[in-house]
């Protein structure tokens, strides 16, 4: 199996190509050495992400992307085998706002968020400057190799 993209409710507007997003996600996983790994992308709205962020991170706010790894990684990017990576949950509402702010389409923003979420699934983080630099480099490499947009979320956010 591979990546499955699932809308949560009516969160996906017309014009979003779920098949293309799943194909892009599979290419990203392959770039990171996870070809054929099972994982999912759930596309929700701001209230859905607000609920998850509050429930699992104790942060009472919506966010653009959350990652729920199947395996805990203690020391950054995991290079071991994990057949099930976990779930990436994206707010389509926030993605649409961010796409408009940065002058590109919603599909491109979803791809950026998928790469960011996938990197989190595999153990990257951006809590320290060194970690952020490593994550930025990984995102840029994956976006380029998988044919995604030329901008990365962490670099753009300056995190």
Tab-separated table of C-alpha atoms in Angstrom:
chain	number	residue	atom	x	y	z
A	1	UNK	CA	0.000	0.000	0.000
A	2	UNK	CA	1.029	3.652	-0.022
A	3	UNK	CA	-0.303	7.063	0.936
A	4	UNK	CA	-4.045	7.482	1.165
A	5	UNK	CA	-5.634	10.949	1.016
A	6	UNK	CA	-8.914	11.238	2.906
A	7	UNK	CA	-11.177	14.268	3.185
A	8	UNK	CA	-12.763	14.840	6.591
A	9	UNK	CA	-16.265	16.021	5.827
A	10	UNK	CA	-16.642	18.716	3.185
A	11	UNK	CA	-13.193	20.224	3.714
A	12	UNK	CA	-11.948	19.793	0.149
A	13	UNK	CA	-12.981	22.478	-2.349
A	14	UNK	CA	-13.353	21.756	-6.032
A	15	UNK	CA	-10.101	22.062	-7.909
A	16	UNK	CA	-8.048	20.111	-5.373
A	17	UNK	CA	-6.712	17.003	-7.112
A	18	UNK	CA	-6.637	14.272	-4.468
A	19	UNK	CA	-5.142	11.696	-6.846
A	20	UNK	CA	-2.305	14.060	-7.768
A	21	UNK	CA	-1.730	14.863	-4.083
A	22	UNK	CA	-1.478	11.146	-3.248
A	23	UNK	CA	0.977	10.625	-6.107
A	24	UNK	CA	3.071	13.561	-4.933
A	25	UNK	CA	3.020	12.193	-1.380
A	26	UNK	CA	4.200	8.784	-2.604
A	27	UNK	CA	7.091	10.424	-4.486
A	28	UNK	CA	8.038	12.335	-1.329
A	29	UNK	CA	8.059	9.155	0.736
A	30	UNK	CA	10.250	7.484	-1.895
A	31	UNK	CA	12.729	10.391	-1.813
A	32	UNK	CA	13.009	9.827	1.944
A	33	UNK	CA	13.566	6.093	1.532
A	34	UNK	CA	9.997	5.137	2.502
A	35	UNK	CA	8.645	3.932	-0.819
A	36	UNK	CA	5.560	1.799	-0.273
A	37	UNK	CA	5.125	2.791	3.378
A	38	UNK	CA	1.566	3.129	4.589
A	39	UNK	CA	0.512	6.555	5.787
A	40	UNK	CA	-2.420	8.883	5.364
A	41	UNK	CA	-3.185	12.499	4.702
A	42	UNK	CA	-6.427	13.754	6.214
A	43	UNK	CA	-7.773	17.025	4.811
A	44	UNK	CA	-9.890	18.853	7.359
A	45	UNK	CA	-11.074	22.342	8.208
A	46	UNK	CA	-9.964	24.796	10.895
A	47	UNK	CA	-12.416	23.553	13.572
A	48	UNK	CA	-11.172	19.987	13.040
A	49	UNK	CA	-7.516	21.046	13.414
A	50	UNK	CA	-8.457	23.232	16.406
A	51	UNK	CA	-9.963	20.182	18.092
A	52	UNK	CA	-6.937	17.965	17.360
A	53	UNK	CA	-4.431	20.649	18.364
A	54	UNK	CA	-6.283	21.218	21.643
A	55	UNK	CA	-6.724	17.515	22.366
A	56	UNK	CA	-3.228	16.281	21.517
A	57	UNK	CA	-0.973	19.314	21.976
A	58	UNK	CA	-2.921	21.295	24.601
A	59	UNK	CA	-2.865	24.308	22.276
A	60	UNK	CA	-6.271	25.951	21.903
A	61	UNK	CA	-5.797	27.156	18.339
A	62	UNK	CA	-6.147	25.952	14.797
A	63	UNK	CA	-2.985	25.195	12.864
A	64	UNK	CA	-2.079	24.355	9.296
A	65	UNK	CA	-0.671	20.839	9.710
A	66	UNK	CA	-0.353	18.206	12.433
A	67	UNK	CA	1.548	14.938	12.305
A	68	UNK	CA	0.768	11.815	14.269
A	69	UNK	CA	3.664	9.377	13.887
A	70	UNK	CA	3.023	5.680	14.277
A	71	UNK	CA	6.459	5.333	15.905
A	72	UNK	CA	8.246	7.638	18.334
A	73	UNK	CA	11.668	8.787	17.133
A	74	UNK	CA	14.092	9.841	19.838
A	75	UNK	CA	16.908	11.358	17.818
A	76	UNK	CA	15.609	13.125	14.737
A	77	UNK	CA	15.148	11.623	11.303
A	78	UNK	CA	14.484	7.915	11.627
A	79	UNK	CA	16.331	5.754	9.155
A	80	UNK	CA	14.913	2.440	10.411
A	81	UNK	CA	12.061	0.531	8.880
A	82	UNK	CA	8.515	1.517	9.816
A	83	UNK	CA	5.866	0.026	7.521
A	84	UNK	CA	3.198	2.371	8.900
A	85	UNK	CA	4.402	5.944	9.198
A	86	UNK	CA	1.314	7.618	10.672
A	87	UNK	CA	-1.060	10.412	9.714
A	88	UNK	CA	-0.629	13.966	8.461
A	89	UNK	CA	-3.674	16.186	9.033
A	90	UNK	CA	-3.945	19.416	7.026
A	91	UNK	CA	-6.387	22.302	7.388
A	92	UNK	CA	-7.556	23.114	3.879
A	93	UNK	CA	-8.944	26.443	5.151
A	94	UNK	CA	-5.587	27.542	6.548
A	95	UNK	CA	-3.801	26.194	3.471
A	96	UNK	CA	-6.040	28.324	1.235
A	97	UNK	CA	-5.256	31.462	3.256
A	98	UNK	CA	-1.525	30.730	3.208
A	99	UNK	CA	-1.601	30.056	-0.536
A	100	UNK	CA	-3.230	33.453	-1.122
A	101	UNK	CA	-0.717	35.177	1.182
A	102	UNK	CA	2.233	33.649	-0.649
A	103	UNK	CA	0.889	34.000	-4.186
A	104	UNK	CA	0.568	30.382	-5.237
A	105	UNK	CA	-2.266	27.903	-5.637
A	106	UNK	CA	-3.951	25.737	-3.036
A	107	UNK	CA	-2.575	22.518	-4.542
A	108	UNK	CA	0.997	23.846	-4.146
A	109	UNK	CA	0.317	24.847	-0.538
A	110	UNK	CA	-1.083	21.408	0.225
A	111	UNK	CA	2.093	19.871	-1.221
A	112	UNK	CA	4.254	22.118	0.985
A	113	UNK	CA	2.257	21.116	4.060
A	114	UNK	CA	2.398	17.422	3.145
A	115	UNK	CA	6.205	17.561	2.954
A	116	UNK	CA	6.357	19.398	6.271
A	117	UNK	CA	4.058	16.853	7.905
A	118	UNK	CA	5.927	13.896	6.412
A	119	UNK	CA	9.221	15.234	7.751
A	120	UNK	CA	7.615	15.418	11.202
A	121	UNK	CA	6.373	11.822	10.833
A	122	UNK	CA	9.950	10.741	10.219
A	123	UNK	CA	11.330	12.542	13.251
A	124	UNK	CA	12.452	15.954	12.018
A	125	UNK	CA	11.485	18.974	14.079
A	126	UNK	CA	12.211	22.703	14.172
A	127	UNK	CA	12.372	23.430	17.888
A	128	UNK	CA	16.026	24.543	17.820
A	129	UNK	CA	17.929	26.510	15.159
A	130	UNK	CA	20.000	23.440	14.232
A	131	UNK	CA	16.906	21.253	13.985
A	132	UNK	CA	15.129	23.892	11.895
A	133	UNK	CA	18.095	24.101	9.531
A	134	UNK	CA	18.139	20.313	9.086
A	135	UNK	CA	14.387	20.250	8.498
A	136	UNK	CA	14.562	23.115	5.984
A	137	UNK	CA	17.254	21.273	4.048
A	138	UNK	CA	15.216	18.063	4.039
A	139	UNK	CA	12.058	19.857	2.920
A	140	UNK	CA	13.883	21.634	0.101
A	141	UNK	CA	15.462	18.379	-1.079
A	142	UNK	CA	12.156	16.503	-1.009
A	143	UNK	CA	10.162	19.294	-2.671
A	144	UNK	CA	12.737	19.551	-5.458
A	145	UNK	CA	13.117	15.805	-6.020
A	146	UNK	CA	9.362	15.121	-5.940
A	147	UNK	CA	8.522	17.985	-8.302
A	148	UNK	CA	6.858	20.191	-5.714
A	149	UNK	CA	6.849	23.965	-5.262
A	150	UNK	CA	10.206	25.709	-4.879
A	151	UNK	CA	9.472	27.045	-1.386
A	152	UNK	CA	9.461	25.194	1.914
A	153	UNK	CA	7.199	25.849	4.863
A	154	UNK	CA	9.898	26.078	7.522
A	155	UNK	CA	12.051	28.410	5.414
A	156	UNK	CA	9.030	30.565	4.595
A	157	UNK	CA	7.921	30.748	8.205
A	158	UNK	CA	11.411	31.466	9.445
A	159	UNK	CA	10.928	28.841	12.154
